[in-house]
Short mmCIF file of C-alpha atoms in Angstrom, two decimals:
data_model
loop_
_atom_site.label_atom_id
_atom_site.label_comp_id
_atom_site.label_asym_id
_atom_site.label_seq_id
_atom_site.Cartn_x
_atom_site.Cartn_y
_atom_site.Cartn_z
CA GLN D 1 0.09 0.00 0.04
CA SER D 2 1.64 3.20 -1.18
CA ALA D 3 1.42 6.26 0.98
CA LEU D 4 -1.36 8.84 0.04
CA THR D 5 -0.04 11.83 -2.08
CA GLN D 6 -0.03 15.35 -0.30
CA PRO D 7 1.77 18.20 -1.71
CA ALA D 8 5.21 18.75 0.32
CA SER D 9 4.32 22.35 1.18
CA VAL D 10 1.60 24.85 1.09
CA SER D 11 1.59 28.58 2.48
CA GLY D 12 -0.67 31.52 2.88
CA SER D 13 -0.95 34.61 4.69
CA PRO D 14 -2.70 35.50 7.55
CA GLY D 15 -6.44 35.44 7.22
CA GLN D 16 -5.96 33.69 3.92
CA SER D 17 -7.71 30.04 3.28
CA ILE D 18 -5.68 27.12 2.03
CA ALA D 19 -6.35 23.75 0.97
CA ILE D 20 -4.38 20.56 1.05
CA SER D 21 -5.18 17.83 -0.91
CA CYS D 22 -4.71 14.02 -0.22
CA THR D 23 -4.79 11.88 -3.15
CA GLY D 24 -5.22 8.12 -3.24
CA THR D 25 -7.02 5.52 -5.06
CA SER D 26 -10.79 3.84 -5.29
CA SER D 27 -9.05 1.21 -2.86
CA ASP D 28 -8.48 3.80 0.07
CA VAL D 29 -9.78 7.38 -0.17
CA GLY D 30 -12.58 7.01 -3.08
CA GLY D 31 -13.67 3.57 -1.42
CA TYR D 32 -14.26 4.63 2.06
CA ASN D 33 -15.60 7.74 4.15
CA TYR D 34 -12.75 7.06 6.65
CA VAL D 35 -10.39 9.78 6.16
CA SER D 36 -8.94 11.40 8.98
CA TRP D 37 -6.57 14.66 9.23
CA TYR D 38 -3.69 15.32 11.95
CA GLN D 39 -1.85 18.20 12.92
CA GLN D 40 1.62 17.87 14.02
CA TYR D 41 4.09 20.48 15.61
CA PRO D 42 7.68 19.80 15.72
CA GLY D 43 8.87 17.12 18.46
CA LYS D 44 5.10 17.02 19.54
CA ALA D 45 2.72 13.93 18.82
CA PRO D 46 0.12 14.60 16.27
CA LYS D 47 -3.43 15.85 16.99
CA LEU D 48 -6.42 14.55 15.41
CA ILE D 49 -8.53 17.57 13.56
CA ILE D 50 -10.71 16.14 11.09
CA PHE D 51 -12.41 12.27 10.92
CA HIS D 52 -14.58 10.42 8.96
CA VAL D 53 -13.87 12.85 6.16
CA ASN D 54 -15.58 16.10 7.53
CA GLN D 55 -16.11 15.57 11.14
CA ARG D 56 -14.43 17.71 13.76
CA PRO D 57 -13.70 16.53 17.15
CA SER D 58 -14.68 18.69 19.98
CA GLY D 59 -12.38 21.48 20.70
CA VAL D 60 -11.11 21.65 17.19
CA SER D 61 -11.59 24.93 15.50
CA ASP D 62 -14.27 25.47 12.98
CA ARG D 63 -11.64 27.04 10.88
CA PHE D 64 -10.61 23.32 9.97
CA SER D 65 -12.89 21.52 7.34
CA GLY D 66 -12.73 18.44 5.40
CA SER D 67 -14.14 17.13 2.08
CA LYS D 68 -13.80 14.44 -0.32
CA SER D 69 -14.29 14.19 -4.16
CA GLY D 70 -13.75 10.81 -5.65
CA ASN D 71 -10.08 9.74 -4.61
CA THR D 72 -8.94 12.83 -3.47
CA ALA D 73 -9.91 14.22 -0.01
CA SER D 74 -9.10 17.96 1.14
CA LEU D 75 -8.47 19.87 4.36
CA THR D 76 -9.31 23.42 4.39
CA ILE D 77 -7.88 26.02 6.82
CA SER D 78 -9.67 29.24 6.62
CA GLY D 79 -8.73 32.47 8.40
CA LEU D 80 -4.99 31.32 8.45
CA GLN D 81 -3.06 31.91 11.59
CA ALA D 82 0.42 31.79 12.65
CA GLY D 83 -0.45 28.93 15.09
CA ASP D 84 -1.42 27.06 12.07
CA GLU D 85 2.09 26.42 11.02
CA ALA D 86 2.58 22.87 11.25
CA GLU D 87 2.67 19.47 9.39
CA TYR D 88 -0.55 18.03 8.54
CA TYR D 89 -1.25 14.20 7.56
CA CYS D 90 -4.23 12.60 5.99
CA THR D 91 -4.96 9.17 6.67
CA SER D 92 -7.45 6.52 5.07
CA HIS D 93 -8.82 3.22 5.50
CA THR D 94 -7.52 0.76 2.96
CA GLY D 95 -9.74 -2.15 3.65
CA GLY D 96 -9.39 -5.30 5.68
CA GLY D 97 -8.77 -2.94 8.76
CA ALA D 98 -5.84 -1.56 7.52
CA TYR D 99 -4.81 2.24 7.18
CA VAL D 100 -2.31 4.27 5.13
CA PHE D 101 -0.88 7.81 5.69
CA GLY D 102 -0.20 10.61 3.47
CA THR D 103 3.12 12.03 2.85
CA GLY D 104 2.87 15.08 4.80
CA THR D 105 2.17 18.62 4.21
CA LYS D 106 4.23 21.55 5.79
CA VAL D 107 2.06 24.73 6.24
CA THR D 108 3.84 28.03 6.25
CA VAL D 109 2.01 31.09 7.38
CA GLN L 1 -7.65 10.70 32.88
CA VAL L 2 -6.86 8.76 29.71
CA GLN L 3 -3.14 7.89 29.66
CA LEU L 4 -0.80 5.84 27.42
CA VAL L 5 2.35 5.13 28.96
CA GLN L 6 5.11 3.33 26.71
CA SER L 7 8.17 1.65 27.77
CA GLY L 8 11.55 3.29 27.54
CA ALA L 9 13.87 4.01 24.54
CA GLU L 10 15.38 1.08 23.15
CA VAL L 11 18.82 0.62 21.23
CA LYS L 12 19.26 -2.55 18.82
CA ASN L 13 21.75 -4.28 16.55
CA PRO L 14 20.74 -4.85 12.91
CA GLY L 15 18.77 -8.49 13.09
CA ALA L 16 17.79 -8.13 16.33
CA SER L 17 13.94 -7.89 17.62
CA VAL L 18 12.30 -4.94 19.97
CA LYS L 19 9.19 -5.48 21.88
CA LEU L 20 7.34 -2.33 23.17
CA SER L 21 4.66 -2.07 25.78
CA CYS L 22 1.97 0.76 26.17
CA LYS L 23 0.08 0.51 29.24
CA ALA L 24 -3.43 2.12 29.06
CA SER L 25 -5.23 3.73 32.05
CA GLY L 26 -8.16 6.04 32.84
CA TYR L 27 -10.80 4.35 30.48
CA ILE L 28 -12.58 0.92 29.80
CA PHE L 29 -9.65 -0.67 27.95
CA THR L 30 -11.25 -3.36 26.13
CA ASN L 31 -13.97 -0.75 24.46
CA HIS L 32 -11.01 0.82 22.21
CA TYR L 33 -8.93 -0.42 19.25
CA MET L 34 -5.22 0.67 19.44
CA HIS L 35 -2.84 1.51 16.64
CA TRP L 36 0.88 1.74 16.43
CA VAL L 37 2.47 4.60 14.55
CA ARG L 38 5.92 5.36 13.72
CA GLN L 39 7.97 8.16 12.70
CA ALA L 40 11.54 7.97 11.53
CA PRO L 41 13.57 10.97 12.11
CA GLY L 42 12.54 13.93 9.79
CA GLN L 43 10.13 11.66 8.04
CA GLY L 44 6.22 11.14 7.91
CA LEU L 45 3.92 8.91 9.90
CA GLU L 46 3.46 5.40 8.94
CA TRP L 47 0.87 3.11 10.23
CA MET L 48 1.85 -0.23 11.46
CA GLY L 49 -1.10 -2.11 12.77
CA VAL L 50 -4.17 -2.17 14.85
CA ILE L 51 -5.52 -4.56 17.76
CA ASN L 52 -8.84 -4.95 19.24
CA SER L 53 -8.05 -4.47 22.68
CA GLY L 54 -11.37 -6.69 23.60
CA GLY L 55 -12.90 -9.43 21.86
CA ARG L 56 -10.44 -12.31 20.44
CA GLY L 57 -7.89 -9.43 20.03
CA ASN L 58 -8.03 -9.28 16.15
CA THR L 59 -5.45 -7.57 14.41
CA ALA L 60 -4.62 -5.99 10.85
CA TYR L 61 -1.14 -5.05 9.98
CA ALA L 62 0.22 -2.91 7.02
CA GLN L 63 1.48 -5.15 4.42
CA ARG L 64 5.09 -3.97 4.23
CA PHE L 65 5.55 -5.39 8.14
CA GLN L 66 3.65 -8.77 7.57
CA GLY L 67 5.76 -11.44 8.63
CA ARG L 68 8.13 -9.60 11.04
CA PHE L 69 5.31 -7.33 13.16
CA THR L 70 3.09 -8.76 15.81
CA MET L 71 0.48 -6.90 18.22
CA THR L 72 -0.83 -8.34 21.24
CA ARG L 73 -2.57 -7.16 24.32
CA ASP L 74 -2.84 -8.08 27.76
CA MET L 75 -6.39 -7.39 29.27
CA SER L 76 -5.94 -7.96 32.71
CA ALA L 77 -2.74 -5.64 32.42
CA THR L 78 -4.64 -3.02 30.26
CA THR L 79 -1.51 -3.37 28.06
CA VAL L 80 -0.82 -3.61 24.42
CA TYR L 81 2.49 -4.87 23.10
CA MET L 82 4.38 -4.67 19.66
CA GLU L 83 7.20 -6.66 18.62
CA LEU L 84 9.07 -5.95 15.54
CA THR L 85 11.84 -8.64 14.31
CA SER L 86 14.74 -8.58 11.87
CA LEU L 87 15.57 -4.73 12.61
CA THR L 88 17.45 -2.91 10.02
CA SER L 89 18.65 0.84 10.33
CA GLU L 90 15.56 1.67 8.49
CA ASP L 91 13.50 0.67 11.61
CA THR L 92 15.13 3.60 13.72
CA ALA L 93 12.07 5.84 14.37
CA VAL L 94 9.73 6.93 17.27
CA TYR L 95 7.08 4.50 17.80
CA TYR L 96 3.73 5.70 19.15
CA CYS L 97 1.18 3.73 20.78
CA THR L 98 -2.62 5.28 20.00
CA ARG L 99 -6.19 4.64 21.32
CA ASP L 100 -8.87 4.97 18.52
CA SER L 101 -11.81 7.19 19.70
CA PRO L 102 -15.31 5.85 20.14
CA SER L 103 -15.63 6.89 16.62
CA GLY L 104 -13.34 4.67 15.53
CA TRP L 105 -11.66 3.98 11.85
CA MET L 106 -8.31 5.85 12.79
CA ALA L 107 -9.88 8.75 14.82
CA VAL L 108 -7.19 8.50 17.26
CA ASP L 109 -7.76 10.79 20.35
CA TYR L 110 -4.96 9.96 22.58
CA TRP L 111 -1.14 9.21 21.69
CA GLY L 112 1.69 7.82 23.99
CA GLN L 113 4.63 9.65 24.43
CA GLY L 114 6.59 7.77 21.96
CA THR L 115 9.43 5.66 22.30
CA LEU L 116 12.70 6.08 20.34
CA VAL L 117 14.14 2.62 19.08
CA THR L 118 17.54 3.15 17.58
CA VAL L 119 18.98 0.44 15.33
CA SER L 120 22.52 0.69 15.02
CA SER L 121 25.82 -1.66 15.33
#
């Protein structure tokens, strides 16, 4: 199972909106509504920000939103803030109880 | 409060095996699936496997680790374990034990502190 494809980096100015794509196949992203997104700061454990494609855990800002079209999932960060500067990873179910992470995207504000 | 406390750092020679533990507390252990995720230095996250902490302890592993990776759990000790054999330098990484939330399907809500495994001769 190959890693899902994410852009290596995305940048934006404070207040802008950015989108991070996560491209897989019909065997993972396209086949299941089980895409999650994680935010990771350097030296820290990741934090869940989106699950089941577009659900936000309690306590996560509504500036984060998720969607999916075909084999590509997307994370949108609106009202970009300096504190959003981090690495972002998607993950998807691949069938048979297995999962795969994306390659990761560094967000620069 | 939910806690996942992992065993300490390990240094192993190539070809050796490593077994890590993850002691869970603060919740009903058998109600949650547990995943192991690793991260090599300066690299991305890599999913390794999942275990049902209750029931029959069913597991699923990433294909690339099939045959040299095993997850087990001890319900009485509320602890999950992972063992990785035939280590190479490419297995040098921080290994995280994680808890799937009640929503499930890799919606991980808690992470252990991570265990650094270094493989070097």
